[in-house]
């Protein structure tokens, strides 16, 4: 029982530290995680995997429900992300162009 409680505590600590790290990066760069991924110099395949992972692990129910894969309508996905993240579509045009193939 002790090892299970230690594992639970370790997971909670890891989640807390990850949230603090993401908050710090947002404060430092002025960009959300999705913007940082799309602006990175990684290959398109790597970016796709990271963006899908970020959406799956999001605290936002709206972002977690966004469909992934070839069936996803990227225009509606871009609109949903823009709305949920509160991004200005005129100010963040580059981001919107990068998440659309």
mmCIF file of C-alpha atoms in Angstrom:
data_model
loop_
_atom_site.group_PDB
_atom_site.id
_atom_site.type_symbol
_atom_site.label_atom_id
_atom_site.label_comp_id
_atom_site.label_asym_id
_atom_site.label_seq_id
_atom_site.Cartn_x
_atom_site.Cartn_y
_atom_site.Cartn_z
ATOM 1 C CA UNK A 1 0.000 0.000 0.000
ATOM 2 C CA UNK A 2 2.885 2.359 0.742
ATOM 3 C CA UNK A 3 4.423 1.915 -2.700
ATOM 4 C CA UNK A 4 1.051 2.748 -4.326
ATOM 5 C CA UNK A 5 0.669 5.923 -2.274
ATOM 6 C CA UNK A 6 4.259 6.894 -3.119
ATOM 7 C CA UNK A 7 3.515 6.374 -6.798
ATOM 8 C CA UNK A 8 0.385 8.516 -6.562
ATOM 9 C CA UNK A 9 2.279 11.270 -4.762
ATOM 10 C CA UNK A 10 5.081 11.130 -7.333
ATOM 11 C CA UNK A 11 2.559 11.445 -10.166
ATOM 12 C CA UNK A 12 0.863 14.419 -8.509
ATOM 13 C CA UNK A 13 4.216 16.100 -7.972
ATOM 14 C CA UNK A 14 5.229 15.503 -11.587
ATOM 15 C CA UNK A 15 1.944 16.971 -12.818
ATOM 16 C CA UNK A 16 2.368 20.017 -10.590
ATOM 17 C CA UNK A 17 5.946 20.594 -11.728
ATOM 18 C CA UNK A 18 4.903 20.210 -15.396
ATOM 19 C CA UNK A 19 2.150 22.810 -14.922
ATOM 20 C CA UNK A 20 4.595 25.210 -13.273
ATOM 21 C CA UNK A 21 7.108 24.652 -16.116
ATOM 22 C CA UNK A 22 4.455 25.370 -18.781
ATOM 23 C CA UNK A 23 3.341 28.504 -16.903
ATOM 24 C CA UNK A 24 6.964 29.686 -16.667
ATOM 25 C CA UNK A 25 7.540 29.121 -20.398
ATOM 26 C CA UNK A 26 4.340 31.001 -21.228
ATOM 27 C CA UNK A 27 5.444 33.868 -19.016
ATOM 28 C CA UNK A 28 8.912 33.884 -20.581
ATOM 29 C CA UNK A 29 7.896 33.538 -24.252
ATOM 30 C CA UNK A 30 4.390 34.996 -24.298
ATOM 31 C CA UNK A 31 3.237 31.895 -26.203
ATOM 32 C CA UNK A 32 1.093 28.930 -25.280
ATOM 33 C CA UNK A 33 2.443 25.407 -25.652
ATOM 34 C CA UNK A 34 0.753 24.948 -29.039
ATOM 35 C CA UNK A 35 2.346 28.150 -30.358
ATOM 36 C CA UNK A 36 5.784 27.078 -29.151
ATOM 37 C CA UNK A 37 5.405 23.673 -30.810
ATOM 38 C CA UNK A 38 4.230 25.118 -34.111
ATOM 39 C CA UNK A 39 7.067 27.680 -34.159
ATOM 40 C CA UNK A 40 9.744 25.064 -33.436
ATOM 41 C CA UNK A 41 12.147 23.814 -36.090
ATOM 42 C CA UNK A 42 10.977 20.211 -35.697
ATOM 43 C CA UNK A 43 9.722 18.216 -38.677
ATOM 44 C CA UNK A 44 6.035 18.354 -39.549
ATOM 45 C CA UNK A 45 5.571 14.789 -38.270
ATOM 46 C CA UNK A 46 7.159 15.595 -34.908
ATOM 47 C CA UNK A 47 5.057 18.751 -34.598
ATOM 48 C CA UNK A 48 1.888 16.796 -35.355
ATOM 49 C CA UNK A 49 2.664 14.224 -32.657
ATOM 50 C CA UNK A 50 3.494 16.936 -30.094
ATOM 51 C CA UNK A 51 0.380 18.985 -30.902
ATOM 52 C CA UNK A 52 -1.883 15.928 -30.671
ATOM 53 C CA UNK A 53 -0.276 15.014 -27.348
ATOM 54 C CA UNK A 54 -0.686 18.559 -26.052
ATOM 55 C CA UNK A 55 -4.366 18.574 -27.016
ATOM 56 C CA UNK A 56 -4.967 15.150 -25.405
ATOM 57 C CA UNK A 57 -3.307 16.284 -22.161
ATOM 58 C CA UNK A 58 -4.929 19.708 -22.024
ATOM 59 C CA UNK A 59 -6.885 20.825 -18.971
ATOM 60 C CA UNK A 60 -9.513 22.170 -21.375
ATOM 61 C CA UNK A 61 -12.304 19.745 -22.203
ATOM 62 C CA UNK A 62 -12.827 21.547 -25.530
ATOM 63 C CA UNK A 63 -9.203 20.988 -26.564
ATOM 64 C CA UNK A 64 -9.222 17.351 -25.422
ATOM 65 C CA UNK A 65 -12.268 16.657 -27.643
ATOM 66 C CA UNK A 66 -10.665 18.065 -30.813
ATOM 67 C CA UNK A 67 -10.451 15.255 -33.364
ATOM 68 C CA UNK A 68 -7.053 14.191 -34.638
ATOM 69 C CA UNK A 69 -5.832 12.327 -37.669
ATOM 70 C CA UNK A 70 -6.782 12.584 -41.297
ATOM 71 C CA UNK A 71 -10.511 12.979 -40.581
ATOM 72 C CA UNK A 72 -10.026 16.269 -38.723
ATOM 73 C CA UNK A 73 -11.245 19.429 -40.463
ATOM 74 C CA UNK A 74 -8.241 21.679 -39.825
ATOM 75 C CA UNK A 75 -10.214 24.919 -40.296
ATOM 76 C CA UNK A 76 -12.642 23.972 -37.518
ATOM 77 C CA UNK A 77 -9.741 22.731 -35.374
ATOM 78 C CA UNK A 78 -7.935 26.066 -35.851
ATOM 79 C CA UNK A 79 -11.113 27.992 -34.949
ATOM 80 C CA UNK A 80 -11.669 25.885 -31.823
ATOM 81 C CA UNK A 81 -8.066 26.365 -30.652
ATOM 82 C CA UNK A 82 -8.188 30.110 -31.385
ATOM 83 C CA UNK A 83 -11.430 30.521 -29.461
ATOM 84 C CA UNK A 84 -10.430 28.350 -26.488
ATOM 85 C CA UNK A 85 -6.950 29.891 -26.145
ATOM 86 C CA UNK A 86 -8.293 33.428 -26.654
ATOM 87 C CA UNK A 87 -5.904 34.081 -29.544
ATOM 88 C CA UNK A 88 -6.432 37.090 -31.794
ATOM 89 C CA UNK A 89 -6.639 35.693 -35.332
ATOM 90 C CA UNK A 90 -5.116 38.857 -36.821
ATOM 91 C CA UNK A 91 -2.252 38.955 -34.335
ATOM 92 C CA UNK A 92 -1.506 35.216 -34.494
ATOM 93 C CA UNK A 93 -1.900 34.581 -38.246
ATOM 94 C CA UNK A 94 1.423 32.758 -38.442
ATOM 95 C CA UNK A 95 0.320 30.267 -35.796
ATOM 96 C CA UNK A 96 -2.958 29.643 -37.617
ATOM 97 C CA UNK A 97 -1.110 29.100 -40.893
ATOM 98 C CA UNK A 98 1.291 26.668 -39.236
ATOM 99 C CA UNK A 99 -1.390 24.411 -37.768
ATOM 100 C CA UNK A 100 -3.202 24.147 -41.083
ATOM 101 C CA UNK A 101 -1.502 21.878 -43.624
#
